[in-house]
């Protein structure tokens, strides 16, 4: 009865907690140790929140870069779009440099969930631009080579140091694989938009490229991270849509006017998505 009565009166519980606090010995080593624990947890929580905000900024700017790169199929000068994307990716890398600064001296695995979404989006944007420019897949080593930063510049915390320090950010293999898996969706959209602009060769190039990526992910199978196996289904969907577009181009390309190809493929893809949802 006493326990139930106490649970039913929050004011009594609060008064009891205040009395215990007043009667506690603040000079006790136990109290001092828990004060230190409190400060450590608060510091870690604040760092985690800063990393989440930086990751969100990286995600937003990376998405804007991807939207910009999709315009290459509708402009005469694709190099101007790619150069503009270079500037946007440079700004994204500066945000990643701030993430690297926050992680200096920390266990990266304790904070990985805070910034993994942003890194995956950056890998997707960087690999998308690399494919448009070079028609190949960017490697993990090339991505890491671009994430080297110099501290000690004007305005940084190390202005009193005798010489600048080099700091690099290493993208985890799992984040790289997940970013490449997301790339396949953008390549599928690039395929449809290319057909709509009368480009008949790009879908066949994308089909072979996506098939190679699919084969690579198939070799990983269930041995990789859990998220990779989840995105393998989406990868297969993107590959199926591109192959369906190539099939229609090869079989019915001469029957359909070029300006109507994109509408035909979009309607076919919508029908395929509806069937998959029903299944």
CSV table of C-alpha atoms in Angstrom, one decimal:
chain,number,residue,atom,x,y,z
A,1,UNK,CA,0.0,0.0,0.0
A,2,UNK,CA,2.8,2.4,0.8
A,3,UNK,CA,4.4,1.9,-2.6
A,4,UNK,CA,1.2,2.4,-4.4
A,5,UNK,CA,0.4,5.5,-2.4
A,6,UNK,CA,3.8,6.9,-3.2
A,7,UNK,CA,3.4,6.2,-6.9
A,8,UNK,CA,0.0,7.9,-6.9
A,9,UNK,CA,1.5,11.1,-5.4
A,10,UNK,CA,4.4,12.6,-7.6
A,11,UNK,CA,4.8,15.5,-5.2
A,12,UNK,CA,5.8,13.1,-2.4
A,13,UNK,CA,8.3,11.4,-4.7
A,14,UNK,CA,9.8,14.8,-5.6
A,15,UNK,CA,10.0,15.9,-2.0
A,16,UNK,CA,11.7,12.6,-1.1
A,17,UNK,CA,14.3,13.1,-3.9
A,18,UNK,CA,15.0,16.6,-2.7
A,19,UNK,CA,15.5,15.4,0.9
A,20,UNK,CA,18.0,12.7,-0.3
A,21,UNK,CA,19.8,15.2,-2.4
A,22,UNK,CA,20.0,17.6,0.6
A,23,UNK,CA,21.3,14.8,2.8
A,24,UNK,CA,23.9,13.6,0.3
A,25,UNK,CA,27.5,14.3,1.0
A,26,UNK,CA,28.7,16.4,-2.0
A,27,UNK,CA,32.3,15.7,-1.1
A,28,UNK,CA,31.9,12.0,-1.4
A,29,UNK,CA,34.1,10.3,-4.0
A,30,UNK,CA,31.1,8.5,-5.5
A,31,UNK,CA,29.3,11.8,-6.0
A,32,UNK,CA,32.5,13.3,-7.6
A,33,UNK,CA,32.9,10.3,-9.9
A,34,UNK,CA,29.3,10.6,-11.1
A,35,UNK,CA,29.8,14.3,-11.7
A,36,UNK,CA,32.7,13.4,-14.0
A,37,UNK,CA,30.5,10.8,-15.8
A,38,UNK,CA,27.8,13.4,-16.2
A,39,UNK,CA,30.2,15.8,-17.9
A,40,UNK,CA,31.6,13.1,-20.2
A,41,UNK,CA,28.1,12.0,-21.3
A,42,UNK,CA,27.0,15.6,-21.9
A,43,UNK,CA,30.1,16.2,-24.0
A,44,UNK,CA,29.5,13.1,-26.0
A,45,UNK,CA,25.8,13.9,-26.5
A,46,UNK,CA,26.7,17.5,-27.7
A,47,UNK,CA,29.3,16.2,-30.1
A,48,UNK,CA,26.8,13.6,-31.5
A,49,UNK,CA,24.2,16.3,-32.1
A,50,UNK,CA,26.8,18.5,-33.9
A,51,UNK,CA,27.7,15.5,-36.1
A,52,UNK,CA,24.0,14.9,-36.9
A,53,UNK,CA,23.6,18.5,-38.0
A,54,UNK,CA,26.8,18.4,-40.1
A,55,UNK,CA,25.6,15.1,-41.7
A,56,UNK,CA,22.2,16.7,-42.5
A,57,UNK,CA,24.0,19.6,-44.2
A,58,UNK,CA,26.2,17.1,-46.2
A,59,UNK,CA,23.0,15.3,-47.3
A,60,UNK,CA,21.2,18.4,-48.4
A,61,UNK,CA,24.1,19.7,-50.5
A,62,UNK,CA,24.8,16.3,-52.0
A,63,UNK,CA,21.2,16.0,-53.1
A,64,UNK,CA,21.4,19.4,-54.7
A,65,UNK,CA,24.5,18.3,-56.6
A,66,UNK,CA,22.7,15.2,-57.8
A,67,UNK,CA,19.8,17.3,-59.0
A,68,UNK,CA,22.2,19.6,-60.8
A,69,UNK,CA,24.0,16.7,-62.5
A,70,UNK,CA,20.7,15.4,-64.0
A,71,UNK,CA,20.6,18.5,-66.1
A,72,UNK,CA,23.5,17.2,-68.3
A,73,UNK,CA,21.1,15.4,-70.6
A,74,UNK,CA,19.2,18.6,-71.5
A,75,UNK,CA,22.0,21.2,-71.9
A,76,UNK,CA,24.5,21.5,-74.9
A,77,UNK,CA,27.5,22.2,-72.6
A,78,UNK,CA,27.7,19.4,-70.1
A,79,UNK,CA,31.2,20.5,-68.9
A,80,UNK,CA,29.7,23.7,-67.4
A,81,UNK,CA,27.3,21.6,-65.3
A,82,UNK,CA,30.2,19.3,-64.2
A,83,UNK,CA,32.3,22.3,-63.2
A,84,UNK,CA,29.5,23.8,-61.2
A,85,UNK,CA,29.0,20.4,-59.5
A,86,UNK,CA,32.7,20.5,-58.7
A,87,UNK,CA,32.2,23.7,-56.7
A,88,UNK,CA,29.2,22.2,-54.8
A,89,UNK,CA,31.2,19.0,-54.0
A,90,UNK,CA,34.0,21.2,-52.7
A,91,UNK,CA,31.6,22.8,-50.3
A,92,UNK,CA,30.4,19.4,-49.2
A,93,UNK,CA,34.0,18.3,-48.6
A,94,UNK,CA,34.5,21.3,-46.3
A,95,UNK,CA,31.5,20.0,-44.2
A,96,UNK,CA,33.1,16.6,-44.1
A,97,UNK,CA,36.3,18.3,-42.9
A,98,UNK,CA,34.3,19.7,-40.0
A,99,UNK,CA,33.1,16.1,-39.3
A,100,UNK,CA,36.7,14.9,-39.3
A,101,UNK,CA,37.6,17.7,-36.9
A,102,UNK,CA,34.9,16.6,-34.5
A,103,UNK,CA,36.1,13.0,-34.7
A,104,UNK,CA,39.7,13.8,-34.0
A,105,UNK,CA,40.9,11.6,-31.1
A,106,UNK,CA,37.5,9.9,-30.8
A,107,UNK,CA,36.3,6.4,-31.4
A,108,UNK,CA,34.6,6.8,-34.9
A,109,UNK,CA,32.4,3.7,-34.3
A,110,UNK,CA,30.7,5.5,-31.3
A,111,UNK,CA,29.5,8.3,-33.6
A,112,UNK,CA,29.2,6.4,-36.9
A,113,UNK,CA,25.4,6.4,-36.9
A,114,UNK,CA,25.4,10.2,-36.5
A,115,UNK,CA,27.0,10.9,-39.9
A,116,UNK,CA,26.7,7.7,-42.0
A,117,UNK,CA,23.7,9.0,-44.0
A,118,UNK,CA,25.5,12.1,-45.1
A,119,UNK,CA,28.6,10.2,-46.1
A,120,UNK,CA,26.5,7.8,-48.2
A,121,UNK,CA,24.8,10.7,-49.9
A,122,UNK,CA,28.2,12.3,-50.7
A,123,UNK,CA,29.5,9.0,-52.1
A,124,UNK,CA,26.4,8.8,-54.3
A,125,UNK,CA,26.9,12.4,-55.6
A,126,UNK,CA,30.7,12.0,-56.1
A,127,UNK,CA,30.3,8.7,-57.9
A,128,UNK,CA,27.5,10.1,-60.1
A,129,UNK,CA,29.6,13.0,-61.2
A,130,UNK,CA,32.6,10.7,-61.8
A,131,UNK,CA,30.5,8.4,-64.0
A,132,UNK,CA,29.1,11.2,-66.1
A,133,UNK,CA,32.6,12.5,-66.7
A,134,UNK,CA,34.6,9.3,-67.0
A,135,UNK,CA,32.0,6.6,-67.6
A,136,UNK,CA,33.5,4.4,-64.8
A,137,UNK,CA,32.9,3.8,-61.1
A,138,UNK,CA,35.0,5.8,-58.7
A,139,UNK,CA,37.0,3.7,-56.2
A,140,UNK,CA,37.0,4.0,-52.4
A,141,UNK,CA,40.7,5.0,-52.6
A,142,UNK,CA,39.9,7.9,-54.9
A,143,UNK,CA,37.1,9.1,-52.6
A,144,UNK,CA,39.4,9.0,-49.6
A,145,UNK,CA,42.2,10.7,-51.5
A,146,UNK,CA,39.9,13.7,-52.0
A,147,UNK,CA,39.1,13.9,-48.3
A,148,UNK,CA,42.4,15.2,-47.1
A,149,UNK,CA,42.3,18.5,-45.1
A,150,UNK,CA,44.9,20.9,-43.7
A,151,UNK,CA,44.4,22.3,-40.2
A,152,UNK,CA,46.1,25.4,-38.9
A,153,UNK,CA,44.8,27.7,-41.5
A,154,UNK,CA,43.5,31.2,-40.6
A,155,UNK,CA,40.4,31.0,-38.5
A,156,UNK,CA,41.0,27.5,-37.3
A,157,UNK,CA,41.8,26.3,-33.7
A,158,UNK,CA,45.4,25.5,-34.6
A,159,UNK,CA,46.6,29.0,-35.6
A,160,UNK,CA,49.3,29.0,-33.0
A,161,UNK,CA,51.0,25.8,-34.3
A,162,UNK,CA,54.3,26.1,-36.1
A,163,UNK,CA,53.1,24.4,-39.3
A,164,UNK,CA,49.7,23.1,-40.7
A,165,UNK,CA,48.7,19.6,-39.9
A,166,UNK,CA,47.3,17.2,-42.4
A,167,UNK,CA,44.0,15.4,-41.4
A,168,UNK,CA,42.1,12.9,-43.5
A,169,UNK,CA,38.7,11.4,-43.3
A,170,UNK,CA,38.4,7.7,-44.2
A,171,UNK,CA,35.1,6.6,-45.7
A,172,UNK,CA,34.1,3.2,-44.3
A,173,UNK,CA,33.7,0.4,-46.9
A,174,UNK,CA,30.1,-0.1,-45.8
A,175,UNK,CA,29.2,3.5,-46.4
A,176,UNK,CA,30.9,3.3,-49.8
A,177,UNK,CA,28.9,0.2,-50.8
A,178,UNK,CA,25.6,1.8,-49.7
A,179,UNK,CA,26.4,5.0,-51.6
A,180,UNK,CA,27.2,3.0,-54.8
A,181,UNK,CA,23.9,1.0,-54.3
A,182,UNK,CA,22.0,4.3,-54.2
A,183,UNK,CA,23.9,5.5,-57.3
A,184,UNK,CA,22.1,2.8,-59.4
A,185,UNK,CA,18.7,4.6,-58.8
A,186,UNK,CA,20.2,7.9,-60.2
A,187,UNK,CA,21.7,6.0,-63.2
A,188,UNK,CA,18.2,4.6,-63.9
A,189,UNK,CA,16.7,8.1,-63.9
A,190,UNK,CA,19.6,9.3,-66.1
A,191,UNK,CA,18.8,6.5,-68.6
A,192,UNK,CA,15.1,7.6,-68.9
A,193,UNK,CA,16.0,11.3,-69.3
A,194,UNK,CA,18.6,10.5,-71.9
A,195,UNK,CA,16.1,8.6,-74.0
A,196,UNK,CA,13.7,11.5,-73.7
A,197,UNK,CA,16.3,13.8,-75.2
A,198,UNK,CA,17.0,11.4,-78.1
A,199,UNK,CA,20.2,9.8,-76.7
A,200,UNK,CA,19.9,6.1,-77.7
A,201,UNK,CA,23.4,5.0,-76.9
A,202,UNK,CA,23.5,5.9,-73.2
A,203,UNK,CA,20.8,3.4,-72.0
A,204,UNK,CA,22.9,0.5,-73.4
A,205,UNK,CA,26.0,1.8,-71.7
A,206,UNK,CA,24.2,2.2,-68.5
A,207,UNK,CA,22.7,-1.3,-68.8
A,208,UNK,CA,26.1,-2.9,-69.0
A,209,UNK,CA,27.5,-0.7,-66.2
A,210,UNK,CA,24.6,-1.5,-63.9
A,211,UNK,CA,25.0,-5.2,-64.7
A,212,UNK,CA,28.6,-5.1,-63.6
A,213,UNK,CA,27.7,-3.4,-60.3
A,214,UNK,CA,24.9,-6.0,-59.8
A,215,UNK,CA,27.4,-8.8,-60.3
A,216,UNK,CA,29.8,-7.2,-57.8
A,217,UNK,CA,27.1,-6.9,-55.2
A,218,UNK,CA,26.0,-10.5,-55.9
A,219,UNK,CA,29.5,-11.7,-55.0
A,220,UNK,CA,29.2,-10.0,-51.6
A,221,UNK,CA,25.9,-11.8,-50.9
A,222,UNK,CA,25.0,-12.2,-47.3
A,223,UNK,CA,28.6,-11.7,-46.1
A,224,UNK,CA,28.4,-7.9,-46.2
A,225,UNK,CA,26.5,-5.5,-44.0
A,226,UNK,CA,22.8,-6.0,-43.5
A,227,UNK,CA,21.9,-2.7,-45.2
A,228,UNK,CA,23.7,-3.9,-48.4
A,229,UNK,CA,21.5,-6.9,-48.8
A,230,UNK,CA,18.5,-4.7,-48.3
A,231,UNK,CA,19.5,-2.4,-51.1
A,232,UNK,CA,20.3,-5.2,-53.4
A,233,UNK,CA,16.6,-5.5,-54.2
A,234,UNK,CA,16.4,-1.9,-55.2
A,235,UNK,CA,19.5,-2.3,-57.3
A,236,UNK,CA,17.8,-5.2,-59.2
A,237,UNK,CA,14.7,-3.1,-59.8
A,238,UNK,CA,16.8,-0.3,-61.3
A,239,UNK,CA,18.7,-2.8,-63.5
A,240,UNK,CA,15.4,-4.3,-64.6
A,241,UNK,CA,14.0,-0.9,-65.6
A,242,UNK,CA,17.1,0.0,-67.6
A,243,UNK,CA,17.1,-3.4,-69.3
A,244,UNK,CA,13.4,-3.0,-70.1
A,245,UNK,CA,14.2,0.3,-71.7
A,246,UNK,CA,17.0,-1.2,-73.8
A,247,UNK,CA,14.7,-4.0,-74.9
A,248,UNK,CA,12.0,-1.6,-76.0
A,249,UNK,CA,14.6,0.5,-77.9
A,250,UNK,CA,16.0,-2.5,-79.7
A,251,UNK,CA,12.6,-4.0,-80.6
A,252,UNK,CA,10.3,-1.0,-80.9
A,253,UNK,CA,12.7,1.9,-81.2
A,254,UNK,CA,12.0,2.5,-84.9
A,255,UNK,CA,8.2,2.5,-84.2
A,256,UNK,CA,8.2,5.1,-81.4
A,257,UNK,CA,9.1,8.8,-82.1
A,258,UNK,CA,12.1,9.9,-80.1
A,259,UNK,CA,10.2,12.6,-78.3
A,260,UNK,CA,7.7,10.0,-77.0
A,261,UNK,CA,10.2,7.4,-75.8
A,262,UNK,CA,10.5,8.9,-72.3
A,263,UNK,CA,6.7,8.9,-71.8
A,264,UNK,CA,6.5,5.3,-72.9
A,265,UNK,CA,9.2,4.1,-70.6
A,266,UNK,CA,7.8,6.2,-67.7
A,267,UNK,CA,4.4,4.6,-68.0
A,268,UNK,CA,6.0,1.1,-68.3
A,269,UNK,CA,8.1,1.7,-65.2
A,270,UNK,CA,5.0,2.9,-63.3
A,271,UNK,CA,3.2,-0.3,-64.3
A,272,UNK,CA,6.1,-2.4,-63.2
A,273,UNK,CA,6.2,-0.7,-59.8
A,274,UNK,CA,2.4,-1.3,-59.4
A,275,UNK,CA,2.8,-5.0,-60.1
A,276,UNK,CA,5.7,-5.3,-57.7
A,277,UNK,CA,3.7,-3.6,-55.0
A,278,UNK,CA,0.8,-6.0,-55.5
A,279,UNK,CA,3.1,-9.0,-55.4
